[in-house]
Every structure is written in C-alpha cells, then in structure tokens.
PDB file of C-alpha atoms and ligand atoms in Angstrom:
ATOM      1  CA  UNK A 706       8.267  10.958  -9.968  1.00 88.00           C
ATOM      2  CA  UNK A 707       6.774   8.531  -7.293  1.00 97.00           C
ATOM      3  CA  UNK A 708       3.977   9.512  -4.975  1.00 98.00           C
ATOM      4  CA  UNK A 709       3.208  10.086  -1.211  1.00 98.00           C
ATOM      5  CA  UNK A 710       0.165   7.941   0.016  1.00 98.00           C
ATOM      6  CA  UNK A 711      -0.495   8.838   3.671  1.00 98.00           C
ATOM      7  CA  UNK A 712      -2.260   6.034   5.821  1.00 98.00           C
ATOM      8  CA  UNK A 713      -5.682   7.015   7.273  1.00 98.00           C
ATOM      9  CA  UNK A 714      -5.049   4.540  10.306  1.00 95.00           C
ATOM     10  CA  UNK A 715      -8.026   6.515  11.847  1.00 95.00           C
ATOM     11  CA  UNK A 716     -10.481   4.618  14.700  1.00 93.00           C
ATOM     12  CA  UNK A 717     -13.769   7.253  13.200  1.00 96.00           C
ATOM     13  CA  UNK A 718     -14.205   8.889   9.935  1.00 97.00           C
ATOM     14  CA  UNK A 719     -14.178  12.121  11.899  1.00 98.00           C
ATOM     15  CA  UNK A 720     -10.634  11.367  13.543  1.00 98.00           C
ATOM     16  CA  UNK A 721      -9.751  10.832  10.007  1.00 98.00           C
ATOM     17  CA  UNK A 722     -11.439  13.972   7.721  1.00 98.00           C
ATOM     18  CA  UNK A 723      -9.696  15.898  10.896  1.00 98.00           C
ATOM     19  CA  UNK A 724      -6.387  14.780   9.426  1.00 98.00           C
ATOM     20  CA  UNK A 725      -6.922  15.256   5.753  1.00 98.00           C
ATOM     21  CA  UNK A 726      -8.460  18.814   6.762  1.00 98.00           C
ATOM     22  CA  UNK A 727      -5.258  19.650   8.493  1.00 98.00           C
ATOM     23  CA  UNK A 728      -3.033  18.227   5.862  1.00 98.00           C
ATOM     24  CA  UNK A 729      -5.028  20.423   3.459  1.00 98.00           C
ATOM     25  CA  UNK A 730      -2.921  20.890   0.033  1.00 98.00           C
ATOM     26  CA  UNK A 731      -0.165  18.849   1.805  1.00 97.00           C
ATOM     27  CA  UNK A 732      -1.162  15.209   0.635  1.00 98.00           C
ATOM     28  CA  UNK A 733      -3.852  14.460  -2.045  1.00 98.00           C
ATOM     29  CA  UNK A 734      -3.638  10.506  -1.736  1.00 98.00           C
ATOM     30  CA  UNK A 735      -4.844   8.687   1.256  1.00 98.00           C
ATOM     31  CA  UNK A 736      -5.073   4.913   2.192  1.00 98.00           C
ATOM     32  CA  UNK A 737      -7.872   3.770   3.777  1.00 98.00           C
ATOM     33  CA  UNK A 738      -7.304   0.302   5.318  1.00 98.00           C
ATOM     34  CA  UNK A 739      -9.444  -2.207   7.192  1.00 97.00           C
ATOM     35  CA  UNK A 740     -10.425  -0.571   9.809  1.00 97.00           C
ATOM     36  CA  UNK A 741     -11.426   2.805   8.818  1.00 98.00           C
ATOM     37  CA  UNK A 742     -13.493   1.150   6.107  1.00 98.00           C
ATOM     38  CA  UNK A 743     -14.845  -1.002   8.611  1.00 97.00           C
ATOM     39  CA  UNK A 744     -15.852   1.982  11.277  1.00 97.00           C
ATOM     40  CA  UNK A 745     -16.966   4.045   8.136  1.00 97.00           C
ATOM     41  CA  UNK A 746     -18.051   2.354   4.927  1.00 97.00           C
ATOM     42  CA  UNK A 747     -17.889   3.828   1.696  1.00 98.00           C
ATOM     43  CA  UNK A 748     -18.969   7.413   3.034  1.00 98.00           C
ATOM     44  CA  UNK A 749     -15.321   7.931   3.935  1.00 98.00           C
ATOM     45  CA  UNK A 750     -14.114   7.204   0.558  1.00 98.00           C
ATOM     46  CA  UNK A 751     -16.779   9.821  -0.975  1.00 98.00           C
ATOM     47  CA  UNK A 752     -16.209  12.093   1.574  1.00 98.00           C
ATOM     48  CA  UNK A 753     -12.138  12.056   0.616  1.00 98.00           C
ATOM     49  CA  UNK A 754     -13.308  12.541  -3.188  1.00 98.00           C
ATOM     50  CA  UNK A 755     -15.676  15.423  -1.903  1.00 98.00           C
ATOM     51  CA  UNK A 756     -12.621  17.023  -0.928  1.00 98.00           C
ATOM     52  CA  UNK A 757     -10.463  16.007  -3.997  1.00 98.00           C
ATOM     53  CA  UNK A 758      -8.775  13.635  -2.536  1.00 98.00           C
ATOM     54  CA  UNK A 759      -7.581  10.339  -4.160  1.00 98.00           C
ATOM     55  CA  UNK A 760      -7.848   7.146  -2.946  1.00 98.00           C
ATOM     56  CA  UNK A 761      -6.293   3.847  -2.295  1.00 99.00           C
ATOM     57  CA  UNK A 762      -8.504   0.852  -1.191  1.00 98.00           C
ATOM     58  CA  UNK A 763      -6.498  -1.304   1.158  1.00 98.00           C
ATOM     59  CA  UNK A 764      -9.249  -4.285   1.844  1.00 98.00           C
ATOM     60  CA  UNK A 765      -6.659  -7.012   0.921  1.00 98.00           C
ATOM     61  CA  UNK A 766      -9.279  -9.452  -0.745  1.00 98.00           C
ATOM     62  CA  UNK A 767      -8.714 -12.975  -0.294  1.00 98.00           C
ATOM     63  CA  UNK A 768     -12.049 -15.404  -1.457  1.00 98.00           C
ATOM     64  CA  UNK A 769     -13.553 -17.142  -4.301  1.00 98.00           C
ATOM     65  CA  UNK A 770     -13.067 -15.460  -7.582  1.00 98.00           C
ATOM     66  CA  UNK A 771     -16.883 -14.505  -7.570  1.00 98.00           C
ATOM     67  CA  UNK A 772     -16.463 -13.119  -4.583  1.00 98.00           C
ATOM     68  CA  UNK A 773     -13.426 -11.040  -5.068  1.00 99.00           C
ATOM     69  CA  UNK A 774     -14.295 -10.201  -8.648  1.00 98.00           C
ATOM     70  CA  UNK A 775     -18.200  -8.616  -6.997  1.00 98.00           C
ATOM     71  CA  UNK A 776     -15.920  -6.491  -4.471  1.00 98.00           C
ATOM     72  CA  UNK A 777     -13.272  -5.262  -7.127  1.00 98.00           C
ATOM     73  CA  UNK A 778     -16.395  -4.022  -9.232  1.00 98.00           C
ATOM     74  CA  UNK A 779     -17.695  -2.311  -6.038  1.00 98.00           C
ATOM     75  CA  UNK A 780     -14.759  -0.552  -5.349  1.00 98.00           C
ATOM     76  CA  UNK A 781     -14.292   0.493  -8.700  1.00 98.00           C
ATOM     77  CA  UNK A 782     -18.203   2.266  -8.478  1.00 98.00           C
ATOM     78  CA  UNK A 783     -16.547   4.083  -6.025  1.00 98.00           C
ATOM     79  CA  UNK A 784     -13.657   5.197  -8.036  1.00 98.00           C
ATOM     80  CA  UNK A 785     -10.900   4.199  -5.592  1.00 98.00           C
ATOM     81  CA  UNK A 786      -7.563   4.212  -7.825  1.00 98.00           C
ATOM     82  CA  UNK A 787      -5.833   1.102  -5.820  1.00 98.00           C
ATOM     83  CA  UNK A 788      -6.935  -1.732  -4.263  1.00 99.00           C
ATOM     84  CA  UNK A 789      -5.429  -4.715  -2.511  1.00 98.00           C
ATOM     85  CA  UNK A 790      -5.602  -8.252  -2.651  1.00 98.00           C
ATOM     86  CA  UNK A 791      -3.797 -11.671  -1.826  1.00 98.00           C
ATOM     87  CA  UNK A 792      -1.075 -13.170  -4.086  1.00 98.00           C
ATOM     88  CA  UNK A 793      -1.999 -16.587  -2.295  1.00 98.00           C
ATOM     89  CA  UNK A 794      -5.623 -16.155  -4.031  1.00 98.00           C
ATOM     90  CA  UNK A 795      -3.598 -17.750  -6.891  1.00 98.00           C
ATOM     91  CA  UNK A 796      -4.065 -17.473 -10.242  1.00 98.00           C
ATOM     92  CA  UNK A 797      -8.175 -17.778 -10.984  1.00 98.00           C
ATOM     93  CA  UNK A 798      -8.788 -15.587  -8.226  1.00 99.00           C
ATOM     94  CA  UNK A 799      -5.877 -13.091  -9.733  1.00 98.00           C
ATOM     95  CA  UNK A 800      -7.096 -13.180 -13.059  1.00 98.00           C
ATOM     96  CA  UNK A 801     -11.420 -13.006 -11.782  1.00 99.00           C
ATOM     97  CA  UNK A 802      -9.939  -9.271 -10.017  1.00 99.00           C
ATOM     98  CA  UNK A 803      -8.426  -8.354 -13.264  1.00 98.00           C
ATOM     99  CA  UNK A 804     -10.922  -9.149 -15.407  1.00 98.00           C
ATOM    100  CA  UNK A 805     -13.505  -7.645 -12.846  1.00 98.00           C
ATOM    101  CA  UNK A 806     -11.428  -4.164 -12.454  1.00 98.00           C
ATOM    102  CA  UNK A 807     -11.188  -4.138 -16.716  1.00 98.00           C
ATOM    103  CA  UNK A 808      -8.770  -0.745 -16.389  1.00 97.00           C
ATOM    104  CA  UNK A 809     -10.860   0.714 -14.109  1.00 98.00           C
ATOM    105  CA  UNK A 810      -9.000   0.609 -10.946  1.00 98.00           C
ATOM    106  CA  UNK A 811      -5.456  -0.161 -10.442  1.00 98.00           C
ATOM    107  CA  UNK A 812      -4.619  -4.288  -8.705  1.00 99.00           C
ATOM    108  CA  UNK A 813      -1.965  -4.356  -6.012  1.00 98.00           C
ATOM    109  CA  UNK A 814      -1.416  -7.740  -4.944  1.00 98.00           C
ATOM    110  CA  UNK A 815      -0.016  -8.378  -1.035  1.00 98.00           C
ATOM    111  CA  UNK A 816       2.502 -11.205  -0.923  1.00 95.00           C
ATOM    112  CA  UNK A 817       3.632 -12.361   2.131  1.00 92.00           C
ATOM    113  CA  UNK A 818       2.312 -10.211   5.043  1.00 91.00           C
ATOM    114  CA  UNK A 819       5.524  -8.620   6.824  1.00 86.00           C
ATOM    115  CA  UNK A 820       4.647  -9.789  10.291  1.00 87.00           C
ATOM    116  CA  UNK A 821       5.395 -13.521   9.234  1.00 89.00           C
ATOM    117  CA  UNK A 822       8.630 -15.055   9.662  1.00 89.00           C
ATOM    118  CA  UNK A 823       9.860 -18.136   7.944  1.00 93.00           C
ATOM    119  CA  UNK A 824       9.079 -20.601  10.523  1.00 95.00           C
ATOM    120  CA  UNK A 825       5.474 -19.249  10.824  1.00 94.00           C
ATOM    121  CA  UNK A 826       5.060 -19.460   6.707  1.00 94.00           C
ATOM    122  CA  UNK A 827       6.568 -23.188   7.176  1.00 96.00           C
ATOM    123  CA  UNK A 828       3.381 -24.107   9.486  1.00 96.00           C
ATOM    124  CA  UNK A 829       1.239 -21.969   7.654  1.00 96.00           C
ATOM    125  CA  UNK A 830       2.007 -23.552   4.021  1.00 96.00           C
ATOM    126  CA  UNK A 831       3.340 -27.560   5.233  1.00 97.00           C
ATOM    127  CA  UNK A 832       6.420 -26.961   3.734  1.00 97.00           C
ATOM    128  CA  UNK A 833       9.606 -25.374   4.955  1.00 96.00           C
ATOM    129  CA  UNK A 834      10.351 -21.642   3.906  1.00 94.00           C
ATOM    130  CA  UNK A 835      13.816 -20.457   4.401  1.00 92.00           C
ATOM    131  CA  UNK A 836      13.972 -17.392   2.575  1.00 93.00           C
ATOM    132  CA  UNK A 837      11.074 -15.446   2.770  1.00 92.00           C
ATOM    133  CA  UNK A 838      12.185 -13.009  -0.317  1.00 92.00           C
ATOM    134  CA  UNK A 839      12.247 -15.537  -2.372  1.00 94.00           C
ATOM    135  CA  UNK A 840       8.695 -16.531  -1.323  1.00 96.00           C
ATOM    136  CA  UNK A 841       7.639 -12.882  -2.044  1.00 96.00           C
ATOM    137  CA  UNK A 842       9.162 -12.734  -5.444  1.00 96.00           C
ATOM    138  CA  UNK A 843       7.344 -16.025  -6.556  1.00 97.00           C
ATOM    139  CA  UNK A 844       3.771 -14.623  -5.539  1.00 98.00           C
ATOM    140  CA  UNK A 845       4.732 -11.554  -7.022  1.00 98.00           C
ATOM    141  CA  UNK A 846       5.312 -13.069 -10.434  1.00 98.00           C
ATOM    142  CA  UNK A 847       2.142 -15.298 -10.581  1.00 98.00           C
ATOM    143  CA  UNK A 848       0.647 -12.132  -9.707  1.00 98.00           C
ATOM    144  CA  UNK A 849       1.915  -9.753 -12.366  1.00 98.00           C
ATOM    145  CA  UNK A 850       1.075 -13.379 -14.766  1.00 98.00           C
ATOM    146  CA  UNK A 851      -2.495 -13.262 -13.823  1.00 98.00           C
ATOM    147  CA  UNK A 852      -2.981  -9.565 -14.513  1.00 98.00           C
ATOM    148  CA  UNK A 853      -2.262  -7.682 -11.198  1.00 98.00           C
ATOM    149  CA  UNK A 854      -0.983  -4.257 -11.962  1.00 98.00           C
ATOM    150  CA  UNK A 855       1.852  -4.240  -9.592  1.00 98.00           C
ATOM    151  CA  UNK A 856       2.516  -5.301  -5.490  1.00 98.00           C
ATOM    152  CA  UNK A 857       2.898  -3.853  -2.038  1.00 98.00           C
ATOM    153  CA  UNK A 858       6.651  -4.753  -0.752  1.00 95.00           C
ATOM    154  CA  UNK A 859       8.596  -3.804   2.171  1.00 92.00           C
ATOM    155  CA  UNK A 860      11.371  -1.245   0.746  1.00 91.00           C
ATOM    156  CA  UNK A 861      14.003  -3.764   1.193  1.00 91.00           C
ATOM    157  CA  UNK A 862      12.481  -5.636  -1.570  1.00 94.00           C
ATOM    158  CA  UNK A 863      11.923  -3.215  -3.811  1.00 96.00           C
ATOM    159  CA  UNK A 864      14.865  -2.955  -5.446  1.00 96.00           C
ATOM    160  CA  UNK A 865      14.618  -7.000  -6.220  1.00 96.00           C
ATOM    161  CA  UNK A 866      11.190  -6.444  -7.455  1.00 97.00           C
ATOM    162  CA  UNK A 867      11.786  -3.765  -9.813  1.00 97.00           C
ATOM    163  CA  UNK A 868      14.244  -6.239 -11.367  1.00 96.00           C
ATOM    164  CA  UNK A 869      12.607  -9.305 -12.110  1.00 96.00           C
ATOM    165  CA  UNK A 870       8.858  -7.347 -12.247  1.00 97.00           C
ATOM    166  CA  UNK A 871      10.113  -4.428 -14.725  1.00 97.00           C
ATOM    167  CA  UNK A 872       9.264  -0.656 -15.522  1.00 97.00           C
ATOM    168  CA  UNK A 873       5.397  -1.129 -15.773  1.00 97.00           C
ATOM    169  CA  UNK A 874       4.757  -3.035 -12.509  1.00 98.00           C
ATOM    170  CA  UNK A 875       3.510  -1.110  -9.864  1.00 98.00           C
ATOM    171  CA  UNK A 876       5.592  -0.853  -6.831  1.00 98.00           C
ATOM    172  CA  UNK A 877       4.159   0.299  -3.560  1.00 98.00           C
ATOM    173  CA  UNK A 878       5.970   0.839  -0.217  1.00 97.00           C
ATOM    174  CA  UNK A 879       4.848   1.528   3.072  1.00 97.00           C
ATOM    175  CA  UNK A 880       7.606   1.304   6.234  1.00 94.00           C
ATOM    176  CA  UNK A 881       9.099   4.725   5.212  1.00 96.00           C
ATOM    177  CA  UNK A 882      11.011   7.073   7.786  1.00 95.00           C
ATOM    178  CA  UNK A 883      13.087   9.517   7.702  1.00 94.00           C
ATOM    179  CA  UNK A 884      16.832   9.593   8.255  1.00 89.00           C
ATOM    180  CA  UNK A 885      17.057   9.279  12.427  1.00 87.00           C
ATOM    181  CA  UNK A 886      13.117   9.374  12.792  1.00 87.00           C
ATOM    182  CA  UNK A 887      11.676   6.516  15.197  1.00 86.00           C
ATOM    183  CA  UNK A 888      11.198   2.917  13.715  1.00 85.00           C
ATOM    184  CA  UNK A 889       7.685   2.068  15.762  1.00 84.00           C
ATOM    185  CA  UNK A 890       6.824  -1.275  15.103  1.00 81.00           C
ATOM    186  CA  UNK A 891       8.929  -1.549  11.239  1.00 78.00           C
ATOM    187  CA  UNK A 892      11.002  -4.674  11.005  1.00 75.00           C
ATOM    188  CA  UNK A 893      12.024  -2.726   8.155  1.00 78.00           C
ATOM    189  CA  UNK A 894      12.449   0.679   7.397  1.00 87.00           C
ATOM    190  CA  UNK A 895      13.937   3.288   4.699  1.00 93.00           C
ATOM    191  CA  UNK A 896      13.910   6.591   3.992  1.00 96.00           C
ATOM    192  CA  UNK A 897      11.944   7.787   0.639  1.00 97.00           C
ATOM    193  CA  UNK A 898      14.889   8.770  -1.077  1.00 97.00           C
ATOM    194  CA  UNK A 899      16.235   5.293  -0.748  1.00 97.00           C
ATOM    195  CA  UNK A 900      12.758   3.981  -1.641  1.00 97.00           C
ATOM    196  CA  UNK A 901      12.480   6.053  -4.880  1.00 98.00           C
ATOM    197  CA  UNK A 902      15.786   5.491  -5.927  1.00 97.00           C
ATOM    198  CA  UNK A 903      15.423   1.636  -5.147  1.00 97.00           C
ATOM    199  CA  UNK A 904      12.413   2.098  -7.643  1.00 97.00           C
ATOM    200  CA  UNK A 905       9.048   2.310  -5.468  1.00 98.00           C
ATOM    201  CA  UNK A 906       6.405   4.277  -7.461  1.00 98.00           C
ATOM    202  CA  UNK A 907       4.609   5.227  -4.381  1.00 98.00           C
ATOM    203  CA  UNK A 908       5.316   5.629  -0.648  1.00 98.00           C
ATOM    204  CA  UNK A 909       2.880   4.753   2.321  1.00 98.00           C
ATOM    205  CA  UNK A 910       4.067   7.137   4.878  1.00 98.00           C
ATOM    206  CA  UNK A 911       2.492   7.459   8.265  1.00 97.00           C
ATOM    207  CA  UNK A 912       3.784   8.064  11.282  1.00 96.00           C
ATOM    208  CA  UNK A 913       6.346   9.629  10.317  1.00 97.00           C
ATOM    209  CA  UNK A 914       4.164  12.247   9.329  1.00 98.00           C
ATOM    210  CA  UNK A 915       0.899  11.981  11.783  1.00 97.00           C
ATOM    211  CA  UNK A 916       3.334  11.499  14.965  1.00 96.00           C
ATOM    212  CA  UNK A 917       5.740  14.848  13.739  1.00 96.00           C
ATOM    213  CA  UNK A 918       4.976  17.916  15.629  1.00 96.00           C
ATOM    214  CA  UNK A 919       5.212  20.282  12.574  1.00 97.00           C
ATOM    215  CA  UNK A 920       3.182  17.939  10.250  1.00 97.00           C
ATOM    216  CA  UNK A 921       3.635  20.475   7.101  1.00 97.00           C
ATOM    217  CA  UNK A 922       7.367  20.376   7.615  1.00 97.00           C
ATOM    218  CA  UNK A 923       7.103  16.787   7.924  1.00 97.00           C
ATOM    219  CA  UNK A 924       5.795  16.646   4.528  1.00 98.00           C
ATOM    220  CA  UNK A 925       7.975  18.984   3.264  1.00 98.00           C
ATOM    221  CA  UNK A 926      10.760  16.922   4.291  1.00 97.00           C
ATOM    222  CA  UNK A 927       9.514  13.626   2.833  1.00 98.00           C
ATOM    223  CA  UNK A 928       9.207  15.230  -0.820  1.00 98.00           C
ATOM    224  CA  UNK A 929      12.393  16.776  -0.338  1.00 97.00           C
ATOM    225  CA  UNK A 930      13.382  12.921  -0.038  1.00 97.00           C
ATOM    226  CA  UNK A 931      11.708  11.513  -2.537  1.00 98.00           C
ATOM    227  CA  UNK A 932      12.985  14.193  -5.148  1.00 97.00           C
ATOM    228  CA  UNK A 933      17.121  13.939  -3.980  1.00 97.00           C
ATOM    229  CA  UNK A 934      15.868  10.015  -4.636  1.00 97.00           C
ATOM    230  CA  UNK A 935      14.540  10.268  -8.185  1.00 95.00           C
ATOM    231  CA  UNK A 936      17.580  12.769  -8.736  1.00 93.00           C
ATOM    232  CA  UNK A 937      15.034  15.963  -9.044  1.00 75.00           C
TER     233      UNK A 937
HETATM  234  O1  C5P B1640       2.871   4.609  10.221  1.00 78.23           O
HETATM  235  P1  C5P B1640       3.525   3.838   9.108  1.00 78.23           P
HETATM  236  O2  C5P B1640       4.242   4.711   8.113  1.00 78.23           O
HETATM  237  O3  C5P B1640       4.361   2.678   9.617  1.00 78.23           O
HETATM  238  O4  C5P B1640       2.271   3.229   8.338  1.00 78.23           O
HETATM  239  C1  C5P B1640       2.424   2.286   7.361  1.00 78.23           C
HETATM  240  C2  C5P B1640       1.108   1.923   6.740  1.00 78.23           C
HETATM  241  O5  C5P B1640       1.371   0.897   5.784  1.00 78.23           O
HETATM  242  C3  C5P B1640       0.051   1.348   7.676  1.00 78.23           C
HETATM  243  O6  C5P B1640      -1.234   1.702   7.164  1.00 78.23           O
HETATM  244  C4  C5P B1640       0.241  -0.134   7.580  1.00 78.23           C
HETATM  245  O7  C5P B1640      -0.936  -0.869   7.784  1.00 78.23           O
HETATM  246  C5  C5P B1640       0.694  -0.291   6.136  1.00 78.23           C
HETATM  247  N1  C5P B1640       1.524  -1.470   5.891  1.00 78.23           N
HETATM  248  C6  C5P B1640       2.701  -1.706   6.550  1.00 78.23           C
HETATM  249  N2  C5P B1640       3.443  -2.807   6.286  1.00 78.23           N
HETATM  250  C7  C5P B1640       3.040  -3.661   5.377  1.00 78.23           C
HETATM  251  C8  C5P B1640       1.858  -3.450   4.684  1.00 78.23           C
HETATM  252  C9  C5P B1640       1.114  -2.323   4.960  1.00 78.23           C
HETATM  253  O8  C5P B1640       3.104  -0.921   7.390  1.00 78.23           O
HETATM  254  N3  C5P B1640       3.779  -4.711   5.115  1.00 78.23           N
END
C-alpha cells in the first residue's frame, strides 16, 4: 500500500512542529524541503524523529560527485529515509550518491523540474525539446542505471514510469488533490486514488490537507483514496 508524505512548507521550525503536533497520529512522514532546512538545519529533522516521525530529505543535490556524495553521507547520519537529487547530475554524480548512501538512505532523483516548459528546456539545454515526457523518462532511466532508487514525477507520469522503470523503482508524487478540491498553483493534479492506482508508491500531499478546515477529516479522506486506489 503506498504512503502519505505531507510537505512541511513551513517559514520556522516552530510553524512547522505546530503542524506535526496537530496532525498528531494523523501522518508519520513529513518532507522537509529547502526552505525549512534552510530556516532550521538539521534540528528540525531530529526534532521530527524525537517525535517518531519519519523523514524525507528534499535538498535536490546538484554538484560534483564529492560534493554530493559528502551531503548524501550527512543526511544519512541523520537517518532521513529519502533524499533528492538531480537526474541532470548525470551518471558519475548518480552513481558517487549511490555509492555514498550504500543502503542507508533511499535516492530519489528529480528530472525535469515541473515549472519548465519545453521552450524554456530548449534554451536551457541548446537543443530543442518538444516533448517534455519524453525528456523525463530519459533522465529517469540513466538514473535508475546509475543506482538511484526510484524518482519524483508529476502523477501524470506515473503511470509511464512505472512501465518502462518497473516494480522496484521508487515512485514519488506530489500535486495530489482531491476530487473538486482547489488546484493552487498545480499544472497538474490527481487525486490519490488515481495516483496509487497509476502506481505511485508515495504521495506528497499538502495543501490539500494544511489549507482544509477539518485537517483530520482531510486525512481521513486522502487514505480513504489511496485505499479505493490500491483496491483495499
Ligand atoms: O501543497 P501541495 O500538495 O501542492 O505540495 C506539494 C509539495 O510537493 C510541495 O512541497 C512542493 O514543493 C512539492 N513538489 C511539487 N511539484 C514538484 C516537485 C515537488 O509540488 N514537481
């Protein structure tokens, strides 16, 4: 059965303990992106595994394969169970992570970020980029080739990536709503049970759980979802 990640997108560590202390037994596994870590530091990570949290890493890391292989060891000392980094590191950087996280902590590689369209990737890369899916399917592959556990993918693509990637790739999906809930700012959206049934092993779900007035029924609602989706 797939899991519910909810995003700490949280300007203080206090904003976002406030959360997790009102979610209480609701969620067990949070995100914390760039810039909660930022604000916070590793405190906010220990402070989530003080409460028995779980924790997903979203840093992203795109440098040298020193580089990224020192901050994949550091995050595993800190016993985060996911962390992010760039397909376009290619393959030496992919591999340094790998070898640097040795089992320790789970790889998620990011492909093409979601707020690029085609004709931005075409200035980007020098080369023109007419379908973007097939861009993200590419990276995904060197990616799963170079030892990344599995990627993060809009839900639209997970379907295609459970396909060519297989059962043991990790697929993780944020852009998640429920049926008639407000888009925000999602190019893309889908409800969990979609997700799930497209394949996704976890879902990052947000807003439509932080901006709900009843947050628990929120919740409630989402796993609901995700269970009619794996056919529970
Ligand atoms: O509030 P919402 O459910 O849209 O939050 C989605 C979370 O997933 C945010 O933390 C956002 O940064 C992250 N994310 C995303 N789209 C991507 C990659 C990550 O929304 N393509």
């Amino acid at each position: 059965m797939a899991e519910l990640i909810l995003p700490l997108d949280q300007p203080s560590q206090r904003h976002a303990l406030a959360l997790v202390d009102e979610l209480g037994d609701d969620v067990d596994f949070y995100k914390v992106g760039l810039e909660l870590f930022t604000r916070a530091g590793p405190g906010v990570v220990r402070a989530l595994h003080g409460r028995g949290k779980r924790v997903f890493l979203d840093l992203k890391l795109l440098d040298i394969p020193n580089t990224v292989a020192g901050a994949v060891r550091a995050a595993a000392e800190l016993d985060v169970e996911l962390l992010t980094v760039h397909a376009t590191g290619g393959e030496p950087m992919l591999t340094a992570a790998a070898e640097a996280a040795g089992g320790r902590l789970r790889l998620l590689a990011v492909s093409v970020l979601t707020s690029f369209s085609a004709d931005e990737l075409s200035t980007v890369w020098g080369r023109p980029v007419s379908d973007v899916e097939a861009e993200v399917r590419r990276l995904a592959t060197l990616a799963r080739s170079s030892g990344i556990d599995g990627v993060v993918s809009s839900a639209h693509e997970v379907s295609a990536l459970r396909d060519s990637l297989g059962p043991d790739a990790v697929l993780v999906t944020p852009g998640i709503r429920l049926q008639g809930g407000p888009a925000h700012d999602q190019r893309r959206v889908a409800t969990p049970e979609q997700a799930v049934r497209d394949g996704a092993d976890y879902l990052v779900v947000g807003r439509a759980i932080t901006g709900a007035d009843d947050r628990h029924a929120a919740v409630v609602q989402v796993v609901e979802s995700m269970r009619a989706g794996a056919g529970a």
